[in-house]
mmCIF file of C-alpha atoms in Angstrom:
data_model
loop_
_atom_site.group_PDB
_atom_site.id
_atom_site.type_symbol
_atom_site.label_atom_id
_atom_site.label_comp_id
_atom_site.label_asym_id
_atom_site.label_seq_id
_atom_site.Cartn_x
_atom_site.Cartn_y
_atom_site.Cartn_z
ATOM 1 C CA GLU J 1 0.654 28.811 81.241
ATOM 2 C CA ALA J 2 3.248 28.110 83.917
ATOM 3 C CA GLY J 3 2.465 25.275 86.270
ATOM 4 C CA VAL J 4 2.785 24.920 90.026
ATOM 5 C CA ALA J 5 6.413 25.464 91.008
ATOM 6 C CA GLN J 6 7.994 23.791 94.022
ATOM 7 C CA SER J 7 11.452 23.871 95.500
ATOM 8 C CA PRO J 8 13.675 22.224 96.385
ATOM 9 C CA ARG J 9 13.090 19.032 94.407
ATOM 10 C CA TYR J 10 15.039 16.906 96.872
ATOM 11 C CA LYS J 11 16.125 17.331 100.469
ATOM 12 C CA ILE J 12 17.989 15.037 102.847
ATOM 13 C CA ILE J 13 18.159 16.001 106.515
ATOM 14 C CA GLU J 14 18.919 14.357 109.820
ATOM 15 C CA LYS J 15 16.153 13.716 112.307
ATOM 16 C CA ARG J 16 15.448 16.632 114.634
ATOM 17 C CA GLN J 17 16.605 19.120 111.997
ATOM 18 C CA SER J 18 14.314 21.693 110.393
ATOM 19 C CA VAL J 19 13.287 21.944 106.772
ATOM 20 C CA ALA J 20 11.141 24.263 104.661
ATOM 21 C CA PHE J 21 9.465 23.794 101.313
ATOM 22 C CA TRP J 22 8.268 26.489 98.948
ATOM 23 C CA CYS J 23 5.358 26.526 96.516
ATOM 24 C CA ASN J 24 4.340 29.057 93.877
ATOM 25 C CA PRO J 25 0.864 28.213 92.567
ATOM 26 C CA ILE J 26 -0.535 28.939 89.145
ATOM 27 C CA SER J 27 -1.205 32.652 88.766
ATOM 28 C CA GLY J 28 -4.691 33.593 89.885
ATOM 29 C CA HIS J 29 -5.407 30.346 91.706
ATOM 30 C CA ALA J 30 -6.981 31.205 95.027
ATOM 31 C CA THR J 31 -6.904 27.718 96.543
ATOM 32 C CA LEU J 32 -3.632 26.064 97.493
ATOM 33 C CA TYR J 33 -3.108 22.619 99.004
ATOM 34 C CA TRP J 34 -0.180 20.841 100.614
ATOM 35 C CA TYR J 35 -0.253 17.045 100.424
ATOM 36 C CA GLN J 36 2.047 14.429 101.926
ATOM 37 C CA GLN J 37 2.589 11.282 99.863
ATOM 38 C CA ILE J 38 4.375 8.441 101.593
ATOM 39 C CA LEU J 39 5.873 5.842 99.278
ATOM 40 C CA GLY J 40 3.222 3.451 98.003
ATOM 41 C CA GLN J 41 0.296 5.494 99.307
ATOM 42 C CA GLY J 42 -2.093 8.097 97.973
ATOM 43 C CA PRO J 43 -1.592 11.781 98.721
ATOM 44 C CA LYS J 44 -2.866 12.880 102.118
ATOM 45 C CA LEU J 45 -4.081 16.442 102.588
ATOM 46 C CA LEU J 46 -2.105 18.403 105.181
ATOM 47 C CA ILE J 47 -3.493 21.898 104.781
ATOM 48 C CA GLN J 48 -5.654 23.935 102.440
ATOM 49 C CA PHE J 49 -5.559 27.704 101.937
ATOM 50 C CA GLN J 50 -8.161 29.939 100.335
ATOM 51 C CA ASN J 51 -6.213 33.082 99.461
ATOM 52 C CA ASN J 52 -4.204 33.666 102.651
ATOM 53 C CA GLY J 53 -6.656 31.999 105.034
ATOM 54 C CA VAL J 54 -6.579 28.403 106.272
ATOM 55 C CA VAL J 55 -9.649 26.396 105.242
ATOM 56 C CA ASP J 56 -8.650 22.978 106.554
ATOM 57 C CA ASP J 57 -5.629 21.938 108.605
ATOM 58 C CA SER J 58 -7.233 19.073 110.494
ATOM 59 C CA GLN J 59 -4.598 16.551 109.380
ATOM 60 C CA LEU J 60 -1.578 18.795 109.886
ATOM 61 C CA PRO J 61 0.601 17.621 112.812
ATOM 62 C CA LYS J 62 0.706 21.042 114.363
ATOM 63 C CA ASP J 63 3.305 20.162 116.983
ATOM 64 C CA ARG J 64 5.928 19.999 114.250
ATOM 65 C CA PHE J 65 4.408 21.192 110.973
ATOM 66 C CA SER J 66 3.492 24.754 110.083
ATOM 67 C CA ALA J 67 2.461 26.459 106.870
ATOM 68 C CA GLU J 68 1.763 29.966 105.755
ATOM 69 C CA ARG J 69 0.578 31.861 102.720
ATOM 70 C CA LEU J 70 1.045 35.428 103.811
ATOM 71 C CA LYS J 71 0.159 37.326 100.638
ATOM 72 C CA GLY J 72 -2.258 34.800 99.214
ATOM 73 C CA VAL J 73 0.218 33.664 96.553
ATOM 74 C CA ASP J 74 3.366 31.723 97.525
ATOM 75 C CA SER J 75 3.290 29.289 100.398
ATOM 76 C CA THR J 76 5.860 27.647 102.640
ATOM 77 C CA LEU J 77 5.561 24.417 104.605
ATOM 78 C CA LYS J 78 7.940 23.880 107.503
ATOM 79 C CA ILE J 79 8.784 20.855 109.603
ATOM 80 C CA GLN J 80 10.553 21.387 112.915
ATOM 81 C CA PRO J 81 11.854 19.050 114.214
ATOM 82 C CA ALA J 82 11.727 16.357 111.541
ATOM 83 C CA LYS J 83 11.143 12.689 112.347
ATOM 84 C CA LEU J 84 12.046 9.622 110.336
ATOM 85 C CA GLU J 85 8.381 9.057 109.473
ATOM 86 C CA ASP J 86 8.237 12.452 107.756
ATOM 87 C CA SER J 87 10.144 10.971 104.834
ATOM 88 C CA ALA J 88 7.775 11.444 101.921
ATOM 89 C CA VAL J 89 7.054 13.530 98.859
ATOM 90 C CA TYR J 90 5.392 16.839 99.664
ATOM 91 C CA LEU J 91 3.097 17.952 96.891
ATOM 92 C CA CYS J 92 1.636 21.378 96.378
ATOM 93 C CA ALA J 93 -1.495 21.848 94.292
ATOM 94 C CA SER J 94 -3.584 24.818 93.274
ATOM 95 C CA THR J 95 -7.035 25.260 91.828
ATOM 96 C CA GLN J 96 -9.375 27.951 90.598
ATOM 97 C CA GLY J 97 -12.519 26.043 89.803
ATOM 98 C CA THR J 98 -12.910 22.324 89.413
ATOM 99 C CA GLU J 99 -9.479 21.101 88.346
ATOM 100 C CA ALA J 100 -6.508 20.812 90.719
ATOM 101 C CA PHE J 101 -2.980 21.061 89.295
ATOM 102 C CA PHE J 102 -0.009 19.556 91.094
ATOM 103 C CA GLY J 103 3.607 20.597 91.295
ATOM 104 C CA GLN J 104 6.544 18.212 90.868
ATOM 105 C CA GLY J 105 6.845 17.775 94.609
ATOM 106 C CA THR J 106 9.716 17.849 97.084
ATOM 107 C CA ARG J 107 11.132 14.478 98.050
ATOM 108 C CA LEU J 108 12.216 14.597 101.705
ATOM 109 C CA THR J 109 14.429 11.938 103.217
ATOM 110 C CA VAL J 110 14.985 12.057 106.969
ATOM 111 C CA VAL J 111 17.937 9.972 108.152
ATOM 112 C CA GLU F 1 -15.364 12.248 106.428
ATOM 113 C CA LEU F 2 -15.024 11.098 102.842
ATOM 114 C CA LYS F 3 -13.200 7.825 102.270
ATOM 115 C CA VAL F 4 -12.122 6.696 98.820
ATOM 116 C CA GLU F 5 -11.344 3.085 97.991
ATOM 117 C CA GLN F 6 -9.862 1.781 94.794
ATOM 118 C CA ASN F 7 -9.628 -1.729 93.479
ATOM 119 C CA PRO F 8 -7.688 -3.517 92.448
ATOM 120 C CA LEU F 9 -4.553 -2.133 94.081
ATOM 121 C CA PHE F 10 -2.397 -3.771 91.449
ATOM 122 C CA LEU F 11 -3.308 -4.823 87.924
ATOM 123 C CA SER F 12 -1.103 -6.696 85.531
ATOM 124 C CA MET F 13 -2.497 -6.150 82.063
ATOM 125 C CA GLN F 14 -1.753 -7.875 78.814
ATOM 126 C CA GLU F 15 -1.264 -5.660 75.816
ATOM 127 C CA GLY F 16 -4.369 -5.393 73.694
ATOM 128 C CA LYS F 17 -6.847 -6.428 76.385
ATOM 129 C CA ASN F 18 -9.499 -4.381 78.201
ATOM 130 C CA TYR F 19 -9.578 -3.667 81.941
ATOM 131 C CA THR F 20 -11.536 -1.639 84.495
ATOM 132 C CA ILE F 21 -10.477 0.077 87.726
ATOM 133 C CA TYR F 22 -13.140 0.803 90.323
ATOM 134 C CA CYS F 23 -13.353 3.725 92.698
ATOM 135 C CA ASN F 24 -15.888 3.751 95.537
ATOM 136 C CA TYR F 25 -16.449 6.676 97.848
ATOM 137 C CA SER F 26 -18.232 6.802 101.150
ATOM 138 C CA THR F 27 -20.200 10.049 101.282
ATOM 139 C CA THR F 28 -21.519 12.692 98.952
ATOM 140 C CA SER F 29 -18.892 14.100 96.650
ATOM 141 C CA ASP F 30 -19.629 16.801 94.131
ATOM 142 C CA ARG F 31 -16.689 15.905 91.918
ATOM 143 C CA LEU F 32 -14.565 12.898 91.072
ATOM 144 C CA TYR F 33 -11.024 13.112 89.711
ATOM 145 C CA TRP F 34 -8.752 10.655 88.014
ATOM 146 C CA TYR F 35 -5.004 11.266 88.038
ATOM 147 C CA ARG F 36 -2.041 9.417 86.611
ATOM 148 C CA GLN F 37 1.328 9.244 88.380
ATOM 149 C CA ASP F 38 4.510 7.908 86.808
ATOM 150 C CA PRO F 39 7.332 6.749 89.135
ATOM 151 C CA GLY F 40 9.090 9.737 90.681
ATOM 152 C CA LYS F 41 6.724 12.177 89.014
ATOM 153 C CA SER F 42 3.824 14.315 90.132
ATOM 154 C CA LEU F 43 0.123 13.765 89.487
ATOM 155 C CA GLU F 44 -1.202 14.420 86.011
ATOM 156 C CA SER F 45 -4.895 15.232 85.705
ATOM 157 C CA LEU F 46 -6.812 12.862 83.463
ATOM 158 C CA PHE F 47 -10.498 13.513 84.083
ATOM 159 C CA VAL F 48 -12.828 15.593 86.227
ATOM 160 C CA LEU F 49 -16.365 14.223 86.513
ATOM 161 C CA LEU F 50 -18.966 16.575 87.913
ATOM 162 C CA SER F 51 -22.388 14.993 87.509
ATOM 163 C CA ASN F 52 -24.210 11.694 87.668
ATOM 164 C CA GLY F 53 -23.840 9.775 84.449
ATOM 165 C CA ALA F 54 -20.860 11.827 83.309
ATOM 166 C CA VAL F 55 -18.602 9.993 80.878
ATOM 167 C CA LYS F 56 -15.303 11.291 79.538
ATOM 168 C CA GLN F 57 -12.892 9.673 77.132
ATOM 169 C CA GLU F 58 -9.318 10.409 76.163
ATOM 170 C CA GLY F 59 -7.566 7.942 73.916
ATOM 171 C CA ARG F 60 -7.745 4.454 75.419
ATOM 172 C CA LEU F 61 -9.097 5.694 78.745
ATOM 173 C CA MET F 62 -12.747 6.273 79.580
ATOM 174 C CA ALA F 63 -14.052 7.414 82.955
ATOM 175 C CA SER F 64 -17.619 7.367 84.203
ATOM 176 C CA LEU F 65 -19.452 8.443 87.337
ATOM 177 C CA ASP F 66 -22.513 7.001 89.089
ATOM 178 C CA THR F 67 -23.257 9.266 92.044
ATOM 179 C CA LYS F 68 -26.132 7.114 93.267
ATOM 180 C CA ALA F 69 -23.870 4.096 93.624
ATOM 181 C CA ARG F 70 -20.967 6.360 94.701
ATOM 182 C CA LEU F 71 -18.848 4.646 92.090
ATOM 183 C CA SER F 72 -16.528 5.763 89.355
ATOM 184 C CA THR F 73 -14.834 3.494 86.851
ATOM 185 C CA LEU F 74 -11.786 3.949 84.663
ATOM 186 C CA HIS F 75 -11.958 1.679 81.645
ATOM 187 C CA ILE F 76 -8.862 0.858 79.625
ATOM 188 C CA THR F 77 -9.345 -0.274 76.051
ATOM 189 C CA ALA F 78 -6.649 -2.329 74.328
ATOM 190 C CA ALA F 79 -3.934 -1.687 76.886
ATOM 191 C CA VAL F 80 -0.530 -0.536 75.671
ATOM 192 C CA HIS F 81 2.781 -0.306 77.536
ATOM 193 C CA ASP F 82 2.590 3.496 77.739
ATOM 194 C CA LEU F 83 -0.331 3.164 80.144
ATOM 195 C CA SER F 84 1.856 1.582 82.824
ATOM 196 C CA ALA F 85 1.608 3.933 85.831
ATOM 197 C CA THR F 86 -0.266 4.379 89.098
ATOM 198 C CA TYR F 87 -3.780 5.773 88.786
ATOM 199 C CA PHE F 88 -5.483 7.638 91.599
ATOM 200 C CA CYS F 89 -9.100 8.617 91.990
ATOM 201 C CA GLY F 90 -10.029 11.468 94.264
ATOM 202 C CA GLY F 91 -13.318 12.823 95.477
ATOM 203 C CA GLY F 92 -14.584 15.694 97.511
ATOM 204 C CA THR F 93 -15.909 19.174 97.308
ATOM 205 C CA ALA F 94 -14.503 22.536 96.372
ATOM 206 C CA SER F 95 -13.005 22.693 99.833
ATOM 207 C CA LYS F 96 -11.321 19.317 100.180
ATOM 208 C CA LEU F 97 -9.958 16.633 97.879
ATOM 209 C CA THR F 98 -9.391 13.117 99.237
ATOM 210 C CA PHE F 99 -7.483 10.451 97.301
ATOM 211 C CA GLY F 100 -7.658 6.701 97.184
ATOM 212 C CA THR F 101 -4.601 4.517 97.692
ATOM 213 C CA GLY F 102 -4.013 4.164 93.979
ATOM 214 C CA THR F 103 -4.022 1.338 91.460
ATOM 215 C CA ARG F 104 -0.696 0.367 90.003
ATOM 216 C CA LEU F 105 -1.064 -0.764 86.406
ATOM 217 C CA GLN F 106 1.612 -2.780 84.656
ATOM 218 C CA VAL F 107 1.206 -3.659 81.011
ATOM 219 C CA THR F 108 3.080 -6.706 79.777
ATOM 220 C CA LEU F 109 3.633 -7.899 76.236
#
């Protein structure tokens, strides 16, 4: 079974630029999460989708972050404009049931 | 809002000895997860605990859950170098999963 796919693996951008991350969850998984993991910390939930609807986006900085999952499968997370403090690993996870599976993550460096 | 606390944050382990990591959570959680993360890698699922008294074991790792005390433990038996990693516990419901800050384990000879 293929796992959660994310791209790109690494991204370096200047502050105030825009960036987008892509996630393809495990086939058939209705729930998709985006997490932000700052170095040395635990993952922090940004947004959760159930199919193509948003379940929880309470911790998403909506002035600069946006996410969509238009067809209930793939998802994109965008940051515009990026700040230095957005440097982190962005993890996508999916679940259908009790176990959540994580992708390899996208490491973002904002300079 | 669920808060998850782990301790210790860092654990230096001697090979062959036994250790325990503790995970406390603040409100009702219908599931408790343990994940392993190697440097630069993603999170690897170790255990999912769903009920009070649940105990799961895989190799040298054993996880247990006490929902009344809102406590989960990860016990390491006879530590080996391969176990060096950061371990996260996470709790929540089907709709939200909240992680602790992680416990970094380092096994020394």
